[in-house]
PDB file of C-alpha atoms in Angstrom:
ATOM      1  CA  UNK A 260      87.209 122.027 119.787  1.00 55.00           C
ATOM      2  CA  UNK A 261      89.994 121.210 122.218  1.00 56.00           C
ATOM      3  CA  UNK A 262      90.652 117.465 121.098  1.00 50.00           C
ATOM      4  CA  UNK A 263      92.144 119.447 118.034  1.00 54.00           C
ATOM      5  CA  UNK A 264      94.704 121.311 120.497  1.00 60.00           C
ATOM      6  CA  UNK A 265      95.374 117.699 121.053  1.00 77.00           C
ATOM      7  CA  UNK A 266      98.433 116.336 118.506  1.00 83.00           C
ATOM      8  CA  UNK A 267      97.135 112.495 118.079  1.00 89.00           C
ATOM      9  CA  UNK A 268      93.526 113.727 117.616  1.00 92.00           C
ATOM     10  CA  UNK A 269      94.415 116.367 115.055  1.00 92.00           C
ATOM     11  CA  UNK A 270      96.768 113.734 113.315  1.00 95.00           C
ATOM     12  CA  UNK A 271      94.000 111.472 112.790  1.00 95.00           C
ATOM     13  CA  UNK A 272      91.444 114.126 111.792  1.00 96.00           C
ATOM     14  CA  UNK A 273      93.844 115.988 109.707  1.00 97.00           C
ATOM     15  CA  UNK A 274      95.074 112.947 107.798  1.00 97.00           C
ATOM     16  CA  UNK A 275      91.891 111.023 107.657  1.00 98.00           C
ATOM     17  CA  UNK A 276      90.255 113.964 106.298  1.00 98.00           C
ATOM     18  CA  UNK A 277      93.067 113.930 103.360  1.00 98.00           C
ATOM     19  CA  UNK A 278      92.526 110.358 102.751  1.00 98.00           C
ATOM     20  CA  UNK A 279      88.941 110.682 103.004  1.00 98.00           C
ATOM     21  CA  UNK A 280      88.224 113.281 100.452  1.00 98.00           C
ATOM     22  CA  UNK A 281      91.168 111.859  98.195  1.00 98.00           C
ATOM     23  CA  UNK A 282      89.803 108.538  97.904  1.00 98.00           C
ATOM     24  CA  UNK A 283      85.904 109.637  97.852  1.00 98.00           C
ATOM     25  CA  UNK A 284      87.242 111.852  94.117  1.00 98.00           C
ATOM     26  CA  UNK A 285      89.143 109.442  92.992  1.00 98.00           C
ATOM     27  CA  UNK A 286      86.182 107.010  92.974  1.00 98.00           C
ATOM     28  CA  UNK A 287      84.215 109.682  91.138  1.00 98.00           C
ATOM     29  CA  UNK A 288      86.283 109.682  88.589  1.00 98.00           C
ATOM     30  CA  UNK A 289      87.250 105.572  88.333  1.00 98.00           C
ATOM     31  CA  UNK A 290      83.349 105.440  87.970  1.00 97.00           C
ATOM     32  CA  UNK A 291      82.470 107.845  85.819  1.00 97.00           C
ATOM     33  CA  UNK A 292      85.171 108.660  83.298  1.00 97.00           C
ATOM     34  CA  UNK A 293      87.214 105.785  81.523  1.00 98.00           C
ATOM     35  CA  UNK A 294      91.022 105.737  81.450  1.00 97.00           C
ATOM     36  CA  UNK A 295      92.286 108.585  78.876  1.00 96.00           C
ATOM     37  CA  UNK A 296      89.222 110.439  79.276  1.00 97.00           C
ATOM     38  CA  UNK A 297      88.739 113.996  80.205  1.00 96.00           C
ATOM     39  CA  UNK A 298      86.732 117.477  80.107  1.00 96.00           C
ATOM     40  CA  UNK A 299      87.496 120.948  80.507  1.00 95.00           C
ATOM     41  CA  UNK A 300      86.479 122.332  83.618  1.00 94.00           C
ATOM     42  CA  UNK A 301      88.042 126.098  83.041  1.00 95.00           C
ATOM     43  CA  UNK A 302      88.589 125.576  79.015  1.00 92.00           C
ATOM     44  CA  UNK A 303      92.238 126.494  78.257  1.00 90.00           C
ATOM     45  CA  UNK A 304      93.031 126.174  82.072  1.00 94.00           C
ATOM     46  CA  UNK A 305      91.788 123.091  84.101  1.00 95.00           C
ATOM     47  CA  UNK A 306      90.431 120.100  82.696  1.00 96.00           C
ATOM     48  CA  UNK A 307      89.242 116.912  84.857  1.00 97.00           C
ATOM     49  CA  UNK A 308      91.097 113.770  83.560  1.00 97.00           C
ATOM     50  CA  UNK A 309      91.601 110.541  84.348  1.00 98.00           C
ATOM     51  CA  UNK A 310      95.047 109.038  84.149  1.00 96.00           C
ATOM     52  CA  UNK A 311      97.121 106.544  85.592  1.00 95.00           C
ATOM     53  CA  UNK A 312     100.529 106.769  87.152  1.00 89.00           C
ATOM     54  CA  UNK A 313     102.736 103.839  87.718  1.00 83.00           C
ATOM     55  CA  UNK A 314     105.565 106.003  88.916  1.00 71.00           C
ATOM     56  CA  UNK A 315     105.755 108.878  90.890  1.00 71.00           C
ATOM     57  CA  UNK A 316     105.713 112.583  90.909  1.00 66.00           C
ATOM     58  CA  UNK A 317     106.717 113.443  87.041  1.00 61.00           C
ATOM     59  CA  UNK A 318     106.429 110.353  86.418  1.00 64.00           C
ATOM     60  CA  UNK A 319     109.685 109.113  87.927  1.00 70.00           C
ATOM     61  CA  UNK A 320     110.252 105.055  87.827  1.00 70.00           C
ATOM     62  CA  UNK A 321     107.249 104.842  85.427  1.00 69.00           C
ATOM     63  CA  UNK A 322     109.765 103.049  82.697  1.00 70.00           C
ATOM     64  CA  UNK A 323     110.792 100.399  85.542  1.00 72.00           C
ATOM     65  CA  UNK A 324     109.260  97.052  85.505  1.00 75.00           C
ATOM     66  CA  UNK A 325     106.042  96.696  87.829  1.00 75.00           C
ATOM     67  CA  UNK A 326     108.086  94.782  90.777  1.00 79.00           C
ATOM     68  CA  UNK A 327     110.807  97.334  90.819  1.00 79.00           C
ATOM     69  CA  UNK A 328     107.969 100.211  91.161  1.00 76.00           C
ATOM     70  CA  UNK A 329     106.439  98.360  93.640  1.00 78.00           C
ATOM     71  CA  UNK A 330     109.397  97.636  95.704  1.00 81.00           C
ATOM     72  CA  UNK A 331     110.413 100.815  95.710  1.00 84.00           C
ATOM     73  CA  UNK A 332     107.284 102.865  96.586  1.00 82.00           C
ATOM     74  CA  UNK A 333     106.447 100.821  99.216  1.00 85.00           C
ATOM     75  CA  UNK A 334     109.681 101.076 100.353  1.00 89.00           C
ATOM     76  CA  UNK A 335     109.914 104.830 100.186  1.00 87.00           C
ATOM     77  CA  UNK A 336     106.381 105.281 101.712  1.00 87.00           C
ATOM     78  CA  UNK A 337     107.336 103.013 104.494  1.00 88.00           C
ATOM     79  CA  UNK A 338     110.203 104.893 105.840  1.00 92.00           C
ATOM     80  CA  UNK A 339     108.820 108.419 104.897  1.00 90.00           C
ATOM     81  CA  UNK A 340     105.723 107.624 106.566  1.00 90.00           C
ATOM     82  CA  UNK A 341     107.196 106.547 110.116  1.00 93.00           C
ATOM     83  CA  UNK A 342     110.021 109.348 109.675  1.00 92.00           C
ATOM     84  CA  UNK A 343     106.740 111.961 109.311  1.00 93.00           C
ATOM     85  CA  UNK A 344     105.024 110.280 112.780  1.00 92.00           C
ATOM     86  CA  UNK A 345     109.094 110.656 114.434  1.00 92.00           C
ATOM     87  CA  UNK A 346     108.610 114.152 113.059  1.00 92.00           C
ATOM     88  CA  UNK A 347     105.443 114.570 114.007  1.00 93.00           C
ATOM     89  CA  UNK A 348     105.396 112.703 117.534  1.00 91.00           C
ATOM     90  CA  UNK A 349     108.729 115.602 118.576  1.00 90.00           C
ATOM     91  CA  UNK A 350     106.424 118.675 117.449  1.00 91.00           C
ATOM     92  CA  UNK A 351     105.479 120.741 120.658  1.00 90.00           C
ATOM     93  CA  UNK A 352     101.812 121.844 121.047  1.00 86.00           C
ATOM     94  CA  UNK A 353     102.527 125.394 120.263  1.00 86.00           C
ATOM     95  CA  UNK A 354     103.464 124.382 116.462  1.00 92.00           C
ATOM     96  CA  UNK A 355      99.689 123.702 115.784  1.00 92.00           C
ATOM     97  CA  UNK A 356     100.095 124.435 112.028  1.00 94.00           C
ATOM     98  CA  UNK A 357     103.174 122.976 111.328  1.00 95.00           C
ATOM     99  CA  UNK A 358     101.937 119.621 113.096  1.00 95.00           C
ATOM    100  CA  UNK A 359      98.979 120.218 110.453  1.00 96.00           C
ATOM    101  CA  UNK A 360     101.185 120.506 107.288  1.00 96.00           C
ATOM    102  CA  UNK A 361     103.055 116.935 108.601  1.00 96.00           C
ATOM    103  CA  UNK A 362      99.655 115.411 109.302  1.00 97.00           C
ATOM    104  CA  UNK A 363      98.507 116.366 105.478  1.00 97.00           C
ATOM    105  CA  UNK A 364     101.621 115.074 104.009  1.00 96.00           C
ATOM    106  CA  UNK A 365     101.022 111.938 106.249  1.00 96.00           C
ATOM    107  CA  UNK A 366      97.646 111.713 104.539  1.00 97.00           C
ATOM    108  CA  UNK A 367      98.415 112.044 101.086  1.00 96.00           C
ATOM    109  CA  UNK A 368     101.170 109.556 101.482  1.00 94.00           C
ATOM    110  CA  UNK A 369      98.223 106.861 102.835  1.00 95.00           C
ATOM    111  CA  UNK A 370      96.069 108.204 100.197  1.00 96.00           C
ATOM    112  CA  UNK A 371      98.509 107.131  97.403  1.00 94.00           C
ATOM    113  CA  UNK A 372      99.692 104.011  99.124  1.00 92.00           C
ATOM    114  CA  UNK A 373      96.338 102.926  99.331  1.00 95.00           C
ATOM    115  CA  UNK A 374      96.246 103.013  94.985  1.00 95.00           C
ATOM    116  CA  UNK A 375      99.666 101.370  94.738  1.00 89.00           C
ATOM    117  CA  UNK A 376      98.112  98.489  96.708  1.00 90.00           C
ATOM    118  CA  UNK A 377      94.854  98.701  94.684  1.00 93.00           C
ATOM    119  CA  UNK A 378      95.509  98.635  91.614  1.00 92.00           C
ATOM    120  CA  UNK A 379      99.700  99.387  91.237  1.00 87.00           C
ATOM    121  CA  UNK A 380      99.413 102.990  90.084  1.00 90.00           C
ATOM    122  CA  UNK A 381      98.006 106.079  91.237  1.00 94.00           C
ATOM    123  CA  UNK A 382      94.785 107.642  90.123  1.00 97.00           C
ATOM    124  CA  UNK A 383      95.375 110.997  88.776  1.00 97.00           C
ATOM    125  CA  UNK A 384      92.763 113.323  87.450  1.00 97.00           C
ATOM    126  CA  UNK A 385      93.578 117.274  88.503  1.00 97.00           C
ATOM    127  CA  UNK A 386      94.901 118.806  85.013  1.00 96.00           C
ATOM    128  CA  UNK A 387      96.311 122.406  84.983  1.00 95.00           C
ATOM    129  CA  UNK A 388      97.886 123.649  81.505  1.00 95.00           C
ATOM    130  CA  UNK A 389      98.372 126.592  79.836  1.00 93.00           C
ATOM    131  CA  UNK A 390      98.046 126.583  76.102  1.00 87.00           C
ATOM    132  CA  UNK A 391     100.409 123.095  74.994  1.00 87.00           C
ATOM    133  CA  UNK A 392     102.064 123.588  78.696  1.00 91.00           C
ATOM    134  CA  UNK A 393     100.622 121.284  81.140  1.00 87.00           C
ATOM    135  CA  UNK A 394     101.395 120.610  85.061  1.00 90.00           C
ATOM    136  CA  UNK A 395     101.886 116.767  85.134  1.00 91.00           C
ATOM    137  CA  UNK A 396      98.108 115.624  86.122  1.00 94.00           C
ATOM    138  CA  UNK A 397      97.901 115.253  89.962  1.00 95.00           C
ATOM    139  CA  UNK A 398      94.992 114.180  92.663  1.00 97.00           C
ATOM    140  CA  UNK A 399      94.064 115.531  96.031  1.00 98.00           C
ATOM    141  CA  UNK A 400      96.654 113.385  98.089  1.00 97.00           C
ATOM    142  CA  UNK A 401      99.275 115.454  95.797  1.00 95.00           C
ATOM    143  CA  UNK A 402      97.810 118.207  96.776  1.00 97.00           C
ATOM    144  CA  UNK A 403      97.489 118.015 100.506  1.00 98.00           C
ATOM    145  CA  UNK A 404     101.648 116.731 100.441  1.00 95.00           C
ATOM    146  CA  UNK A 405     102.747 120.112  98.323  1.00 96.00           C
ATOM    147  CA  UNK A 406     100.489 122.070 100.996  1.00 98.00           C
ATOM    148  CA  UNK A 407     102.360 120.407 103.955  1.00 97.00           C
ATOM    149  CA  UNK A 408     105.249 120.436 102.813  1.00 96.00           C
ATOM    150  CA  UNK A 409     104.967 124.294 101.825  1.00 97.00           C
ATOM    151  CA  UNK A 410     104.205 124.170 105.170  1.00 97.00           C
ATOM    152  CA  UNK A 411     107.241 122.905 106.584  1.00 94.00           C
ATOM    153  CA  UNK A 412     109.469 124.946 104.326  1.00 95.00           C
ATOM    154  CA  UNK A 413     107.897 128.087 105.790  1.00 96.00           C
ATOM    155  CA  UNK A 414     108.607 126.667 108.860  1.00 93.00           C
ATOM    156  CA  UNK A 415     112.202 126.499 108.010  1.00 90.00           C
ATOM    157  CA  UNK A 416     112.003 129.668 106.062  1.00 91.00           C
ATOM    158  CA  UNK A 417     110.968 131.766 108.488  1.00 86.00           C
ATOM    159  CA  UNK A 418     113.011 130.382 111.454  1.00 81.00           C
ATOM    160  CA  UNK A 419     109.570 129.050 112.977  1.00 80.00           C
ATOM    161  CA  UNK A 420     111.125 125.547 113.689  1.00 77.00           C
ATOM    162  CA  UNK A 421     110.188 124.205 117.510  1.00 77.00           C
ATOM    163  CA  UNK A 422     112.969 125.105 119.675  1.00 68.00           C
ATOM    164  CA  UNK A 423     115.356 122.151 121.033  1.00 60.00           C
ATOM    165  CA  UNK A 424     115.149 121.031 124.291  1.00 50.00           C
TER     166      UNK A 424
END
Protein backbone atom coordinates (compact mmCIF):
# COMPACT_ATOMS: atom_id res chain seq x y z
CA UNK A 1 0.00 0.00 0.00
CA UNK A 2 2.28 2.88 -0.89
CA UNK A 3 -0.49 5.47 -2.05
CA UNK A 4 -1.07 5.43 1.85
CA UNK A 5 2.72 6.63 2.41
CA UNK A 6 1.26 9.24 0.20
CA UNK A 7 -0.33 12.40 2.48
CA UNK A 8 -3.33 13.46 -0.07
CA UNK A 9 -4.22 9.76 -0.63
CA UNK A 10 -4.25 8.89 3.05
CA UNK A 11 -6.24 12.22 3.72
CA UNK A 12 -8.91 11.17 1.51
CA UNK A 13 -8.99 7.52 2.62
CA UNK A 14 -8.60 8.35 6.19
CA UNK A 15 -11.35 10.97 6.23
CA UNK A 16 -13.68 9.42 3.78
CA UNK A 17 -13.54 6.35 5.71
CA UNK A 18 -14.74 8.54 8.92
CA UNK A 19 -17.45 10.06 6.99
CA UNK A 20 -18.33 6.93 5.43
CA UNK A 21 -18.94 4.75 8.36
CA UNK A 22 -20.40 7.86 10.36
CA UNK A 23 -23.02 8.58 7.99
CA UNK A 24 -23.78 4.74 6.95
CA UNK A 25 -24.77 4.41 11.37
CA UNK A 26 -26.34 7.28 11.55
CA UNK A 27 -28.80 6.20 8.82
CA UNK A 28 -29.28 2.98 10.77
CA UNK A 29 -30.43 4.55 13.40
CA UNK A 30 -32.67 7.65 11.58
CA UNK A 31 -34.38 4.48 10.03
CA UNK A 32 -34.87 2.29 12.51
CA UNK A 33 -35.30 3.94 15.89
CA UNK A 34 -37.57 7.15 16.30
CA UNK A 35 -36.32 10.32 18.00
CA UNK A 36 -36.11 9.63 21.98
CA UNK A 37 -35.81 6.08 21.45
CA UNK A 38 -33.23 3.73 22.70
CA UNK A 39 -31.98 0.12 23.93
CA UNK A 40 -29.40 -1.18 26.05
CA UNK A 41 -26.66 -2.64 24.31
CA UNK A 42 -24.35 -3.49 27.61
CA UNK A 43 -27.43 -2.95 30.27
CA UNK A 44 -26.18 -0.49 32.93
CA UNK A 45 -23.28 0.54 30.52
CA UNK A 46 -24.02 1.35 26.78
CA UNK A 47 -27.26 1.83 25.36
CA UNK A 48 -27.94 2.75 21.50
CA UNK A 49 -30.07 5.98 21.34
CA UNK A 50 -31.19 8.25 19.13
CA UNK A 51 -31.01 11.93 19.90
CA UNK A 52 -30.68 15.11 18.37
CA UNK A 53 -28.21 17.89 18.96
CA UNK A 54 -28.73 21.38 17.83
CA UNK A 55 -25.60 22.57 19.54
CA UNK A 56 -22.41 21.21 19.99
CA UNK A 57 -20.26 19.10 22.14
CA UNK A 58 -22.25 19.25 25.71
CA UNK A 59 -24.61 20.71 24.18
CA UNK A 60 -23.09 24.18 23.87
CA UNK A 61 -25.32 26.92 21.79
CA UNK A 62 -28.26 24.43 21.96
CA UNK A 63 -30.43 27.37 23.86
CA UNK A 64 -29.52 29.86 20.83
CA UNK A 65 -32.02 30.46 18.21
CA UNK A 66 -31.65 28.13 15.00
CA UNK A 67 -29.88 31.04 12.79
CA UNK A 68 -27.41 31.86 15.47
CA UNK A 69 -26.48 27.92 15.68
CA UNK A 70 -26.27 27.82 12.23
CA UNK A 71 -24.14 30.78 11.72
CA UNK A 72 -21.93 29.83 14.04
CA UNK A 73 -21.19 26.14 13.27
CA UNK A 74 -20.74 26.73 9.92
CA UNK A 75 -18.62 29.32 10.73
CA UNK A 76 -16.48 27.40 13.16
CA UNK A 77 -16.33 24.30 10.83
CA UNK A 78 -15.27 26.51 8.03
CA UNK A 79 -12.19 27.89 9.50
CA UNK A 80 -11.32 24.72 11.60
CA UNK A 81 -11.63 22.70 8.64
CA UNK A 82 -9.13 24.70 6.25
CA UNK A 83 -6.84 25.44 9.45
CA UNK A 84 -6.74 21.24 9.79
CA UNK A 85 -5.76 20.95 5.69
CA UNK A 86 -2.91 24.18 6.60
CA UNK A 87 -2.06 21.75 9.37
CA UNK A 88 -2.22 18.95 7.58
CA UNK A 89 -0.73 20.14 4.07
CA UNK A 90 2.88 21.32 6.55
CA UNK A 91 3.04 17.64 8.10
CA UNK A 92 6.27 15.86 6.73
CA UNK A 93 5.92 12.23 5.50
CA UNK A 94 7.65 10.79 8.44
CA UNK A 95 4.60 11.94 10.83
CA UNK A 96 2.39 9.17 9.21
CA UNK A 97 0.19 8.90 12.36
CA UNK A 98 -0.10 12.22 13.34
CA UNK A 99 -1.18 13.17 9.62
CA UNK A 100 -3.81 10.26 10.45
CA UNK A 101 -5.20 11.76 13.73
CA UNK A 102 -5.65 15.37 11.57
CA UNK A 103 -7.21 13.46 8.69
CA UNK A 104 -9.87 11.77 11.33
CA UNK A 105 -10.61 15.00 12.94
CA UNK A 106 -11.00 16.38 9.31
CA UNK A 107 -13.56 13.62 8.85
CA UNK A 108 -15.64 13.90 11.71
CA UNK A 109 -15.83 17.59 11.20
CA UNK A 110 -17.43 16.74 7.39
CA UNK A 111 -19.34 14.07 9.01
CA UNK A 112 -21.17 16.54 11.35
CA UNK A 113 -21.31 19.36 8.87
CA UNK A 114 -22.96 17.20 6.61
CA UNK A 115 -26.13 16.86 9.56
CA UNK A 116 -26.08 20.59 10.27
CA UNK A 117 -26.84 21.02 6.55
CA UNK A 118 -29.35 18.11 6.60
CA UNK A 119 -31.41 18.53 8.93
CA UNK A 120 -29.79 21.55 11.48
CA UNK A 121 -28.64 19.23 14.26
CA UNK A 122 -26.49 16.40 14.68
CA UNK A 123 -27.52 12.80 14.93
CA UNK A 124 -26.36 11.34 18.07
CA UNK A 125 -26.89 7.81 19.19
CA UNK A 126 -23.54 6.32 21.16
CA UNK A 127 -24.75 6.37 25.01
CA UNK A 128 -22.19 5.52 27.78
CA UNK A 129 -23.47 5.94 31.56
CA UNK A 130 -22.82 4.61 34.64
CA UNK A 131 -25.68 4.15 37.01
CA UNK A 132 -27.70 8.00 36.75
CA UNK A 133 -24.11 9.28 35.27
CA UNK A 134 -24.16 9.51 31.62
CA UNK A 135 -21.40 10.73 28.91
CA UNK A 136 -23.41 13.29 26.82
CA UNK A 137 -24.67 10.86 23.81
CA UNK A 138 -22.13 11.10 20.90
CA UNK A 139 -21.78 9.44 17.15
CA UNK A 140 -18.85 8.08 15.26
CA UNK A 141 -17.68 11.53 13.75
CA UNK A 142 -17.25 12.42 17.68
CA UNK A 143 -15.44 9.72 17.99
CA UNK A 144 -12.92 9.75 15.22
CA UNK A 145 -12.26 13.91 16.34
CA UNK A 146 -11.47 12.81 20.25
CA UNK A 147 -9.15 9.98 18.60
CA UNK A 148 -7.29 12.61 16.45
CA UNK A 149 -7.11 14.92 18.52
CA UNK A 150 -5.69 12.48 21.33
CA UNK A 151 -3.57 12.09 18.66
CA UNK A 152 -2.21 15.38 18.30
CA UNK A 153 -1.90 15.96 22.02
CA UNK A 154 0.45 12.97 22.18
CA UNK A 155 2.13 14.51 19.59
CA UNK A 156 2.66 17.54 21.65
CA UNK A 157 3.00 15.49 24.75
CA UNK A 158 5.65 13.59 23.89
CA UNK A 159 7.73 16.20 21.97
CA UNK A 160 6.88 14.19 18.63
CA UNK A 161 5.91 17.47 16.77
CA UNK A 162 7.61 17.65 12.99
CA UNK A 163 10.69 19.55 13.28
CA UNK A 164 10.81 23.25 11.68
CA UNK A 165 12.48 23.88 8.72
Amino acid sequence: MTWFKQKWPRLLLVAGLVVLLDQLSKQLVLHSMPVGSGFPLIDGFFDIVHVRNPGGAFGFLSGQSQSVREFFFLFVTGVATIFILWVYNTIPETHRILASGLAMVFGGAVGNLIDRLRFGNVVDFIDWYIGDLHWPAFNLADSAICIGVGILIFHILFNRMPEEN
